Short mmCIF file of C-alpha atoms in Angstrom, two decimals:
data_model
loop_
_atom_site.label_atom_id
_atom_site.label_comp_id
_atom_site.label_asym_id
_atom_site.label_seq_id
_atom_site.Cartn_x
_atom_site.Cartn_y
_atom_site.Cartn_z
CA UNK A 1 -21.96 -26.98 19.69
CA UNK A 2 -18.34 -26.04 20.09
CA UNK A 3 -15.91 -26.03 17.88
CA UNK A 4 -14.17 -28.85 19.37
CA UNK A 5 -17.31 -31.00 19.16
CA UNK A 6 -17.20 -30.23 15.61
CA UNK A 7 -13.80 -31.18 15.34
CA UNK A 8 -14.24 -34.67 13.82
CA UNK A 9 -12.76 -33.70 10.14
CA UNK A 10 -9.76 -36.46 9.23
CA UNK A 11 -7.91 -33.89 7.33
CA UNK A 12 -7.30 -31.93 10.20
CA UNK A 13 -6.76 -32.63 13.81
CA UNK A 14 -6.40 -29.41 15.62
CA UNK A 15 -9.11 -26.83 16.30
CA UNK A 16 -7.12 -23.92 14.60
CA UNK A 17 -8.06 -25.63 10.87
CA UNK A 18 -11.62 -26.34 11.65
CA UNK A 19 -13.90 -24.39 9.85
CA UNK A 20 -15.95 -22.01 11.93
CA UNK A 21 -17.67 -19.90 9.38
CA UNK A 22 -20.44 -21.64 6.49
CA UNK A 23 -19.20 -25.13 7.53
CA UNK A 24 -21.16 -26.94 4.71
CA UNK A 25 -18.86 -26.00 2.05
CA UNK A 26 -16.01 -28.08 4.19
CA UNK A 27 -14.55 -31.03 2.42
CA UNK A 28 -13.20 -33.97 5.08
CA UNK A 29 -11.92 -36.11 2.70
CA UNK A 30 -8.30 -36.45 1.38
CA UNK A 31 -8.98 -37.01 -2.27
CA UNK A 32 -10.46 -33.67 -2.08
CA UNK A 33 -7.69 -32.02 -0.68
CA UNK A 34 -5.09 -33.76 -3.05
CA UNK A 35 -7.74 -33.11 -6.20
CA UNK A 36 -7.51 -28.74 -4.98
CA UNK A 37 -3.63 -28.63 -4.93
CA UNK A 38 -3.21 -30.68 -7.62
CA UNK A 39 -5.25 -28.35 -9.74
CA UNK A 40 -3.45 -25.55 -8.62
CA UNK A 41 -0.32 -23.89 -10.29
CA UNK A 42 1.11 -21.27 -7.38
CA UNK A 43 -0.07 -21.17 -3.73
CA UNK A 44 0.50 -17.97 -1.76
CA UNK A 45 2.70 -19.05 1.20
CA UNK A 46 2.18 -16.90 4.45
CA UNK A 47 5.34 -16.67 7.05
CA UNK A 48 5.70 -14.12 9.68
CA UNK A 49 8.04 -11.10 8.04
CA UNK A 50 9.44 -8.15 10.60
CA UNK A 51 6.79 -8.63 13.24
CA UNK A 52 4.11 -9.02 10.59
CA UNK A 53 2.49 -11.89 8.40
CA UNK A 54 3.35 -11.79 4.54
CA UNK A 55 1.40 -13.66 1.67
CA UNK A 56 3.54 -13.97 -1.74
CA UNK A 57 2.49 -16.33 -4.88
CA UNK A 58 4.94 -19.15 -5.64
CA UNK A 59 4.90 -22.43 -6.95
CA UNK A 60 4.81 -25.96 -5.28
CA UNK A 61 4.73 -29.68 -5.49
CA UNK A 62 2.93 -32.39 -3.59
CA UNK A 63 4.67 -36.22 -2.89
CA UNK A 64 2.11 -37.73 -1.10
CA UNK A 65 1.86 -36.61 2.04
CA UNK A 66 4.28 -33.71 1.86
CA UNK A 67 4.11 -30.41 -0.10
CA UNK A 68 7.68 -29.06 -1.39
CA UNK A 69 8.28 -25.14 -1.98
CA UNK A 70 11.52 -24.13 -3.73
CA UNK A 71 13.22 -20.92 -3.87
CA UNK A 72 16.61 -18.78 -3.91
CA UNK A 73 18.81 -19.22 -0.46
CA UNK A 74 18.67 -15.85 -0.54
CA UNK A 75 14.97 -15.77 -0.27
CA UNK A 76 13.89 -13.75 2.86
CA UNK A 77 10.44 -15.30 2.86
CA UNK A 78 11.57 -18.64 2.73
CA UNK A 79 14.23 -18.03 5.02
CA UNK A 80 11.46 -16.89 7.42
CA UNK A 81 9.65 -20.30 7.54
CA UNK A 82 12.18 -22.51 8.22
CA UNK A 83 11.49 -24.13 11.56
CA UNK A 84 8.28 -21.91 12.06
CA UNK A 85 4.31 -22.43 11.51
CA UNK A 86 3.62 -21.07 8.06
CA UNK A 87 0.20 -20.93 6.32
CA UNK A 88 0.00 -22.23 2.99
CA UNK A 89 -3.22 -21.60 0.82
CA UNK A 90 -4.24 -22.64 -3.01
CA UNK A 91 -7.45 -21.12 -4.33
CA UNK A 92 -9.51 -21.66 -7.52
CA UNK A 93 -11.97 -19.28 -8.22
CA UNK A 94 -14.65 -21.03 -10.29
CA UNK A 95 -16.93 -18.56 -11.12
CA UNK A 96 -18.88 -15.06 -10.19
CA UNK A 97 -22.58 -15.48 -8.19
CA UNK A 98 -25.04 -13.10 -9.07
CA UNK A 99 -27.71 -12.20 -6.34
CA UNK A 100 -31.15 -10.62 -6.46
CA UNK A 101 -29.62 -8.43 -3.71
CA UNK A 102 -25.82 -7.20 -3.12
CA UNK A 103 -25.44 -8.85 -0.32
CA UNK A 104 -25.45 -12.15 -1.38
CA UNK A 105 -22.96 -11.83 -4.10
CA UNK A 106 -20.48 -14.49 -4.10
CA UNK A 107 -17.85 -16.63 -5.45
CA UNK A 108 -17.74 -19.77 -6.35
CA UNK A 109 -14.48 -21.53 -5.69
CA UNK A 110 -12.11 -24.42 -4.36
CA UNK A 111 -9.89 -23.34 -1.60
CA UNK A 112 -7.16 -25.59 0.30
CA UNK A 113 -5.28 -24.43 3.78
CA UNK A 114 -2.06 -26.02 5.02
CA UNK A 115 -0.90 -25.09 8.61
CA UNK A 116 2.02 -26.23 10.02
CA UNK A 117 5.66 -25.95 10.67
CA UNK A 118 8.00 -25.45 7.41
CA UNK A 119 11.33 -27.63 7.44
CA UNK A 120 14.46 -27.07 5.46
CA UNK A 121 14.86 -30.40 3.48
CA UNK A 122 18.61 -31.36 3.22
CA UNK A 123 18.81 -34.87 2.49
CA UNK A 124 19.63 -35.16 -1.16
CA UNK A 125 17.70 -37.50 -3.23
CA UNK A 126 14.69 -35.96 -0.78
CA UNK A 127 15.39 -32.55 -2.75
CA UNK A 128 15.90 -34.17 -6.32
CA UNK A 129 12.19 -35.57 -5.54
CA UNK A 130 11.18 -32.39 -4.40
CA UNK A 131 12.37 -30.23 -7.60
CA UNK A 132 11.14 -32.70 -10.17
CA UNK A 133 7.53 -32.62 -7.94
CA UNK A 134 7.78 -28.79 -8.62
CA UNK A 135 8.54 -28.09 -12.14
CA UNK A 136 5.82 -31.06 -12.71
CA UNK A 137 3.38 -29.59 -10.74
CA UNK A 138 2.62 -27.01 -13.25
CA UNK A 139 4.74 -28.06 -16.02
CA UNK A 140 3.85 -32.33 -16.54
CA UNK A 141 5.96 -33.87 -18.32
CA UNK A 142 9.01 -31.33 -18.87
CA UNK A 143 11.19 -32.83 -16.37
CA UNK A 144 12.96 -35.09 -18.04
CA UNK A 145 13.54 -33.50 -21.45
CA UNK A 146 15.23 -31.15 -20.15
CA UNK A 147 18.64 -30.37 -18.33
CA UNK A 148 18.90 -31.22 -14.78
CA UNK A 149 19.84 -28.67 -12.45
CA UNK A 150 23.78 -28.93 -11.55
CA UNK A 151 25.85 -28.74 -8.61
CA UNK A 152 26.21 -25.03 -8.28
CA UNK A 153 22.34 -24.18 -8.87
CA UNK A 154 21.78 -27.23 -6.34
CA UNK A 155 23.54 -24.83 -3.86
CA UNK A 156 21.85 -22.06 -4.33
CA UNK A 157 18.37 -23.26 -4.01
CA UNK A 158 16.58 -23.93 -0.79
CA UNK A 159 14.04 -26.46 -0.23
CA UNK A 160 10.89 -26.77 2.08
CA UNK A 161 8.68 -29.18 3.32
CA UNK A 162 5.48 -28.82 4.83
CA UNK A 163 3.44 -31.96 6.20
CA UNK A 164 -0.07 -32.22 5.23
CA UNK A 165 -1.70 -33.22 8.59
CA UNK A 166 -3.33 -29.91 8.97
CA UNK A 167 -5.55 -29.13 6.63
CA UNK A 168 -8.67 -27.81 5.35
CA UNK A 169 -10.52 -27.49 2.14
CA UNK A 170 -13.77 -25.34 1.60
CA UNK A 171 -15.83 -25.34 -1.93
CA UNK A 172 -18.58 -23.30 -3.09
CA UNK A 173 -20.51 -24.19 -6.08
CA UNK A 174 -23.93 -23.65 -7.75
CA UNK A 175 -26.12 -20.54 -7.85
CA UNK A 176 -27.40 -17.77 -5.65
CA UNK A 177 -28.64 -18.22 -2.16
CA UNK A 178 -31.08 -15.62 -2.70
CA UNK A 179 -34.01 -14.00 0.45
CA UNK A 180 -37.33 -15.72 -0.14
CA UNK A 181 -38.56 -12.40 -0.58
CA UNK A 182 -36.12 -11.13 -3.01
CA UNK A 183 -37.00 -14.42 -5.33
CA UNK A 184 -40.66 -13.49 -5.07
CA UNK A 185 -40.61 -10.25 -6.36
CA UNK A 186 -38.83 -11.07 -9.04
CA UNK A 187 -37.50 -9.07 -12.11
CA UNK A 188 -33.65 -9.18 -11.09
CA UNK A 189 -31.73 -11.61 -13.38
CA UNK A 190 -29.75 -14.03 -11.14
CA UNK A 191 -27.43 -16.74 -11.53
CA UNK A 192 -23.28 -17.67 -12.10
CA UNK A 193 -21.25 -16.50 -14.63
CA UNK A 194 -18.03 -19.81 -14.77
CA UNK A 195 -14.58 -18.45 -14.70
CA UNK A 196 -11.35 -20.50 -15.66
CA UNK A 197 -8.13 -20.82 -16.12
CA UNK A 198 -7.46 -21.72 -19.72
CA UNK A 199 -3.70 -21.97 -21.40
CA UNK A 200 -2.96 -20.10 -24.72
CA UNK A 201 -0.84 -21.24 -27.86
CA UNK A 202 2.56 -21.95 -27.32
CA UNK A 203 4.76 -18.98 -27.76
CA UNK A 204 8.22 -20.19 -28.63
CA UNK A 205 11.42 -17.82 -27.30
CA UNK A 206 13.01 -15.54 -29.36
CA UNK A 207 16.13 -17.58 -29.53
CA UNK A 208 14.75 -20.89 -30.21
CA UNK A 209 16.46 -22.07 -33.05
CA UNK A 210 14.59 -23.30 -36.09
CA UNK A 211 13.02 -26.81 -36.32
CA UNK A 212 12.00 -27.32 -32.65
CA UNK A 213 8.75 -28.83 -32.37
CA UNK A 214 6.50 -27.68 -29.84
CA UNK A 215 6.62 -31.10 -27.38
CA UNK A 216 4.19 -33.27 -26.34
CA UNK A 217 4.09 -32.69 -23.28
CA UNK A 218 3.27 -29.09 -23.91
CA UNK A 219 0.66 -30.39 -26.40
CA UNK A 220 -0.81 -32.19 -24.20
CA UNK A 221 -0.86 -29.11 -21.35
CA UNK A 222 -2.89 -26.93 -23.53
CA UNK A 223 -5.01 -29.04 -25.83
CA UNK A 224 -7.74 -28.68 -23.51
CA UNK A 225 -7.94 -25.40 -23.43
CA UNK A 226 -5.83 -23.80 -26.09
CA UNK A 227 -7.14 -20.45 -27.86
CA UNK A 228 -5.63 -18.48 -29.97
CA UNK A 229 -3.80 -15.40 -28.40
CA UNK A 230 -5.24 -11.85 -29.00
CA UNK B 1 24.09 -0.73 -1.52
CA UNK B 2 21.74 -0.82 1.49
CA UNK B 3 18.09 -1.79 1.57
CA UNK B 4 17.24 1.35 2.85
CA UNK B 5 19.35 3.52 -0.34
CA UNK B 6 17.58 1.53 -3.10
CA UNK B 7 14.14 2.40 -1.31
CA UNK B 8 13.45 5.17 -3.89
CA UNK B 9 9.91 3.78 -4.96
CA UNK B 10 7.93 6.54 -4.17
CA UNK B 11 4.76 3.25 -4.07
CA UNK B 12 6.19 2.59 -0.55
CA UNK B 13 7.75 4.78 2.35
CA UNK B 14 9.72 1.62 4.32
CA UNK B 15 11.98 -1.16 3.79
CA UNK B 16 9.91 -3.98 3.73
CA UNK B 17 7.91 -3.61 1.03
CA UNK B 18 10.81 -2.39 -0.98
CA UNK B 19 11.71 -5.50 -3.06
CA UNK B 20 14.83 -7.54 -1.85
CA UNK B 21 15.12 -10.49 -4.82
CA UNK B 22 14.51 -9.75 -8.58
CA UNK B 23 14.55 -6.41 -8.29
CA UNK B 24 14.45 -5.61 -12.45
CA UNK B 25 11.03 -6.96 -11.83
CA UNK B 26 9.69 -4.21 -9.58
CA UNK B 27 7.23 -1.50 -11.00
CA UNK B 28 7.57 1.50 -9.14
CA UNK B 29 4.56 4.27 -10.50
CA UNK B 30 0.94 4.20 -8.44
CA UNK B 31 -0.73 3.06 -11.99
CA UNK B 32 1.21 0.04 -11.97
CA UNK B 33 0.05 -0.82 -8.56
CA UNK B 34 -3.80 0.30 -9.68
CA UNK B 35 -3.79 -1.94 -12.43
CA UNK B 36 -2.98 -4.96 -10.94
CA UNK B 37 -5.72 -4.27 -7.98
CA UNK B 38 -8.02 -3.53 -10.53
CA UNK B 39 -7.90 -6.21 -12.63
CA UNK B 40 -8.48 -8.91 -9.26
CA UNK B 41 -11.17 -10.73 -8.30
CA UNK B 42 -9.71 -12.24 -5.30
CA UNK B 43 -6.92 -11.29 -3.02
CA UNK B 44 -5.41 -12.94 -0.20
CA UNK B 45 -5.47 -11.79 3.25
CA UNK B 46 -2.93 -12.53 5.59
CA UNK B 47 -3.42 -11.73 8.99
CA UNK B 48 -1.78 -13.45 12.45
CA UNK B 49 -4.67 -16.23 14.39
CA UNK B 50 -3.73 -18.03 17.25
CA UNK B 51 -0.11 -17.08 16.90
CA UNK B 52 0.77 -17.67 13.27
CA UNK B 53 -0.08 -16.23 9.78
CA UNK B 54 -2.94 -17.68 7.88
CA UNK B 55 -3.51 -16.32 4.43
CA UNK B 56 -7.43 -16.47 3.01
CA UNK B 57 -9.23 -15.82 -0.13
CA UNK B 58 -11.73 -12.46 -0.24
CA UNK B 59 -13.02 -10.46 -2.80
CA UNK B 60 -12.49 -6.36 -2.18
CA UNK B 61 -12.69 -3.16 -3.54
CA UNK B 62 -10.63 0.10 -4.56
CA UNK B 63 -11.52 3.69 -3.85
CA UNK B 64 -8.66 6.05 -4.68
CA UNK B 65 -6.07 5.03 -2.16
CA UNK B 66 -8.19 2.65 0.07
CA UNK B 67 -9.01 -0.94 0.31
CA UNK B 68 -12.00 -2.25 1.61
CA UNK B 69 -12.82 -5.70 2.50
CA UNK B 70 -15.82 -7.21 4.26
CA UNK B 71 -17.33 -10.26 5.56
CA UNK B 72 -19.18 -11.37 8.50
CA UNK B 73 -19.07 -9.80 12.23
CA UNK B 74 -18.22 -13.53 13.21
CA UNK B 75 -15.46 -14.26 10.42
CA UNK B 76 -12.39 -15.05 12.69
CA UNK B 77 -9.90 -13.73 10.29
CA UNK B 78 -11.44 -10.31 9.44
CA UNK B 79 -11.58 -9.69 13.45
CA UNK B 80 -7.98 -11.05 13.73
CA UNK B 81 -7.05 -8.11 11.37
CA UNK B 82 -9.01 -5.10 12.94
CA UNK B 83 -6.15 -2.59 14.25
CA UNK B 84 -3.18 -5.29 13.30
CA UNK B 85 -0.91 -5.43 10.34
CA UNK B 86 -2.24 -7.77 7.82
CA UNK B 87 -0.47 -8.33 3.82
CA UNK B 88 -3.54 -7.99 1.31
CA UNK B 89 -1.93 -10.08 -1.98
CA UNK B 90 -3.29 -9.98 -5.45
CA UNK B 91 -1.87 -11.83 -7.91
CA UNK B 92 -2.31 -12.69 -11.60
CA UNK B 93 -0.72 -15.58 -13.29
CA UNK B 94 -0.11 -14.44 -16.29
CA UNK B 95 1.87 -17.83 -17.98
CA UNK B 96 4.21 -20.88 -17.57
CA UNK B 97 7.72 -20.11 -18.59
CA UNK B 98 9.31 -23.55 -20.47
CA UNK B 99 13.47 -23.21 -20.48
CA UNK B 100 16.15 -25.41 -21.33
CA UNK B 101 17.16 -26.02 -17.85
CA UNK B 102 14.83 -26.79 -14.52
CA UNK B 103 15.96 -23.86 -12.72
CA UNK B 104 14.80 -21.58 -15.18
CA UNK B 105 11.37 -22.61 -16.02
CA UNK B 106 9.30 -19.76 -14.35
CA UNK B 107 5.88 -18.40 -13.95
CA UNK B 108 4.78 -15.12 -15.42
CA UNK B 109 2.52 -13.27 -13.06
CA UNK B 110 1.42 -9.57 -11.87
CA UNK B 111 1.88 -9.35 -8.46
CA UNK B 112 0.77 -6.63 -5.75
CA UNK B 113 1.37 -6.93 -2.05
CA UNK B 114 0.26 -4.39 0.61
CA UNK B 115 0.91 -4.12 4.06
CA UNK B 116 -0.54 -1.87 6.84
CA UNK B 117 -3.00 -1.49 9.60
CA UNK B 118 -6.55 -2.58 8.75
CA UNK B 119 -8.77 -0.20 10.37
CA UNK B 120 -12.73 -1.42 11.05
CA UNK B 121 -14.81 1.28 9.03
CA UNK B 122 -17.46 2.57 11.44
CA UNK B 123 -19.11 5.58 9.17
CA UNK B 124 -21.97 4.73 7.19
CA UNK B 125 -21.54 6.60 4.33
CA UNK B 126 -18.02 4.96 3.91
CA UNK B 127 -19.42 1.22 4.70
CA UNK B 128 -21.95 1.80 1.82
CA UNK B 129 -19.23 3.19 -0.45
CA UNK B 130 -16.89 0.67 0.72
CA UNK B 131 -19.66 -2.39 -0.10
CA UNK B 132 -20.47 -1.31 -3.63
CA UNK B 133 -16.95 -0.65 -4.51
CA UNK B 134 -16.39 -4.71 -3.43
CA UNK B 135 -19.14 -5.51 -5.37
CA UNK B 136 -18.51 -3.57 -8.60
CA UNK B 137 -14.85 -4.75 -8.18
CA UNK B 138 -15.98 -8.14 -9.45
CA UNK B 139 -19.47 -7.74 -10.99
CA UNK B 140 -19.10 -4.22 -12.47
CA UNK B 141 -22.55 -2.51 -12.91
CA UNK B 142 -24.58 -4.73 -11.36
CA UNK B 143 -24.81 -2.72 -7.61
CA UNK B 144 -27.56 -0.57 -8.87
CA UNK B 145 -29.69 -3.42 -10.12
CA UNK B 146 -30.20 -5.34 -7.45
CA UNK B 147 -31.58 -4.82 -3.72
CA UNK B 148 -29.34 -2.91 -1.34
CA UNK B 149 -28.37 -3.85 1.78
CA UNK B 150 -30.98 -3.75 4.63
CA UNK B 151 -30.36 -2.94 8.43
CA UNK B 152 -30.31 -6.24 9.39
CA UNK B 153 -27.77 -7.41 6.11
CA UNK B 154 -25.47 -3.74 7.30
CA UNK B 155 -25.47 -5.11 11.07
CA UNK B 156 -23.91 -8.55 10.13
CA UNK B 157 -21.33 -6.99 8.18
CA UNK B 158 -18.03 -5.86 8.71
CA UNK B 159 -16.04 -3.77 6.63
CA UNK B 160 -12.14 -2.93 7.08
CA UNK B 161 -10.11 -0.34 5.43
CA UNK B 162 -6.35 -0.50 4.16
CA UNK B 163 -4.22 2.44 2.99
CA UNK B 164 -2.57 1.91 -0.17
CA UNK B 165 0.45 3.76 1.07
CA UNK B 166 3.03 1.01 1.45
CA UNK B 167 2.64 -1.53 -1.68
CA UNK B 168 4.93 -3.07 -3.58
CA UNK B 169 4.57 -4.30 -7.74
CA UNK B 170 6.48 -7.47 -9.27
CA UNK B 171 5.71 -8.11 -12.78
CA UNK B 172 7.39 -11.30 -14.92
CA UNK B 173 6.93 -11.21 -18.68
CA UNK B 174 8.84 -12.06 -21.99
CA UNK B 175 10.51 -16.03 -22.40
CA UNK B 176 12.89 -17.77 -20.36
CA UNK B 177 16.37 -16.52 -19.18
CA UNK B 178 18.19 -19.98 -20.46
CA UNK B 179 22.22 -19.87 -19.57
CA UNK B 180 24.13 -19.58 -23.05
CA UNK B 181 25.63 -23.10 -22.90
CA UNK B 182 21.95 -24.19 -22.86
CA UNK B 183 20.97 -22.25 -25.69
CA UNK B 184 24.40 -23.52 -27.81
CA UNK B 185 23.69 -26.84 -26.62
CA UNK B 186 20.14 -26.51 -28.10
CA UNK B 187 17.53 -29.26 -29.09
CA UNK B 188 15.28 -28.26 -25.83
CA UNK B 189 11.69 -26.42 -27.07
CA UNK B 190 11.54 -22.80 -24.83
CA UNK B 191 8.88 -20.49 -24.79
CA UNK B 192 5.75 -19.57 -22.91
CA UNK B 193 2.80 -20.72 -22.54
CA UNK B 194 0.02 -17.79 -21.67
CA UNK B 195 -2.43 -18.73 -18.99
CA UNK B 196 -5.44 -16.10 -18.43
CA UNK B 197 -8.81 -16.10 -16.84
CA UNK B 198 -11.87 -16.44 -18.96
CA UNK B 199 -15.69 -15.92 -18.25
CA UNK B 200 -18.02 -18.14 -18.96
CA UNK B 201 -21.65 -17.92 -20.37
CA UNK B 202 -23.86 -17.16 -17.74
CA UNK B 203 -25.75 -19.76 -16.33
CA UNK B 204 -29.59 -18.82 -14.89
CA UNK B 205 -30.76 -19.65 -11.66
CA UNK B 206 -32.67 -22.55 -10.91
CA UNK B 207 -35.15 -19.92 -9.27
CA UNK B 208 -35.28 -17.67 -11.83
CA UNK B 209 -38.45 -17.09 -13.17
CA UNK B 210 -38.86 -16.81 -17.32
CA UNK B 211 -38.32 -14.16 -19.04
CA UNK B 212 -35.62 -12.39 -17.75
CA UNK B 213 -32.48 -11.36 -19.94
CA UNK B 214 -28.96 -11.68 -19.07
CA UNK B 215 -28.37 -8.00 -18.11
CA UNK B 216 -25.91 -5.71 -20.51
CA UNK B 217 -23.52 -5.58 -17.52
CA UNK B 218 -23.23 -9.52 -17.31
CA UNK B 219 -22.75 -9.83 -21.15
CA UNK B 220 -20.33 -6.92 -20.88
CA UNK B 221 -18.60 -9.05 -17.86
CA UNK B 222 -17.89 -11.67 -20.39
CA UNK B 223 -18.16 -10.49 -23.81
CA UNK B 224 -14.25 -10.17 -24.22
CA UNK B 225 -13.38 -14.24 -23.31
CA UNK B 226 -17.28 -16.07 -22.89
CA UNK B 227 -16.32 -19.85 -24.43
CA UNK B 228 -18.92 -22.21 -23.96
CA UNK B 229 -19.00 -24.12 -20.97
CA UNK B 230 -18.32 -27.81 -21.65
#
């Protein structure tokens, strides 16, 4: 089958983000593209740099069909996707497999791609939307408690959109896909060992002044997870 | 000053992986780079398909001042790399930095980025060196435990080499960088909140047959973070 006759994922509509390699861990659905970058907290963002692709972490936001990446105008990377087809990729790693043989070590994880063609977002209110979908994206909740960015760092921020049309999202979960053989004999321990992301206590900045609670918004960020820092 | 008379970072011979933005966050010593490839699980390789970049998750390895990455003979993006230049990305979040202001909230992170020519590693001994270092990157101990590779596992498998000679380090630490008027102004909460990776307790195999202990290289894996998985 080729991999045109495979190509029947919604996500994506173009051969180049059809999976070609362990096609069962492919999601088609939406939701499970929105549920990996909403998860996430920075992306790495690949543009074409001197001849030569370059992959650096930053952050992101997603309005509904549209991611939003922010950055200095004097950012070369960013300057380098406007108008050009970018790659855009968020990855959770979930947890470490452990094989009866080395060669089927693995990961377990939740990976999102985004292809397509960056675009310098000018309109406004567009980049007001954008902003507030950033600092949200990892931070919930902070926006509006505290102050908005004014005219002059307006100016010297540049903002990026990138349509989700072309997508795709792998996941690989549960244990070892060990030989037949290799489970007979026996005697190896096998099985996953879960990593995560967890968030810390609160560290307030040296010059906070006294009597600040930590918000609730923060609270609520790190109640989940929250142990105490060594 | 020029690009090319700040390039004194004796981590990387040309201009473009000498840092352009934010250069106070640039670590310029060999151990700085070795720590942050050392402490990965995952990078992200960028390499150019069908005319654009496209940046992917993979595990790799270290050995002195080579990285080795593998995969299948039929993964389109390792083949895309073979005698190209590719950006190998590893990156650690480290925390979310909370300011007074939206511009200034911030991630902290550890960040490494190499570029070079990926080179497909033909010499045995150096594929079998190459293939445990990969494995012990992420599972440390656990290559001599299990079964090897065989001749048919070493035929599927493709391993590619990149010199460590042109890297570049960004770290981000400490609280936010809030403008005085924002700190007179007060009555905004600023600080950090830490965000790490933690192992998990190790979960058996379905498969695995009773009595078999967790091995002392698993429990050392996660004897510094294990929480119980909920």
């Amino acid at each position: 089958m080729s991999t045109h006759d495979d190509n029947r994922n919604p996500l994506s509509p173009t051969p180049r983000t059809t999976l070609t390699r362990a096609k069962e861990r492919g999601a088609t659905d939406r939701a499970a593209l929105d549920a990996v970058l909403d998860a996430g907290v920075v992306c790495h963002l690949a543009v074409p740099l001197g001849g030569s692709p370059v992959a650096l972490p930053t952050i992101y936001g997603r309005v509904g069909d549209t991611l939003y990446l922010h950055g200095s105008t004097g950012a070369g990377n960013l300057r380098a996707a406007i108008d050009t087809d970018i790659c855009l990729t968020v990855t959770h790693v979930d947890g470490l497999v452990y094989a009866r043989s080395a060669m089927h070590f693995s990961m377990n994880y939740r990976c999102a791609v985004i292809r397509g063609r960056a675009v310098l977002v000018t309109d406004g209110a567009e980049r007001d939307t954008a902003l507030r979908a950033i600092v949200e994206q990892a931070a919930p909740g902070a926006w509006d408690r505290v102050r908005p960015p004014n005219r002059k760092e307006m100016a010297a921020t540049m903002v990026l959109a990138l349509d989700l049309a072309e997508a795709s999202v792998k996941v690989r979960s549960g244990g070892p896909n060990d030989d037949e053989g290799d489970i007979a004999t026996g005697g190896v321990w096998a099985g996953v060992v879960p990593l995560r992301q967890v968030w810390g206590e609160p560290i307030p900045a040296d010059d906070l002044e006294p009597g600040i609670d930590v918000p609730a918004d923060v609270l609520a960020l790190v109640a989940p997870t929250a142990v105490p820092v060594s």
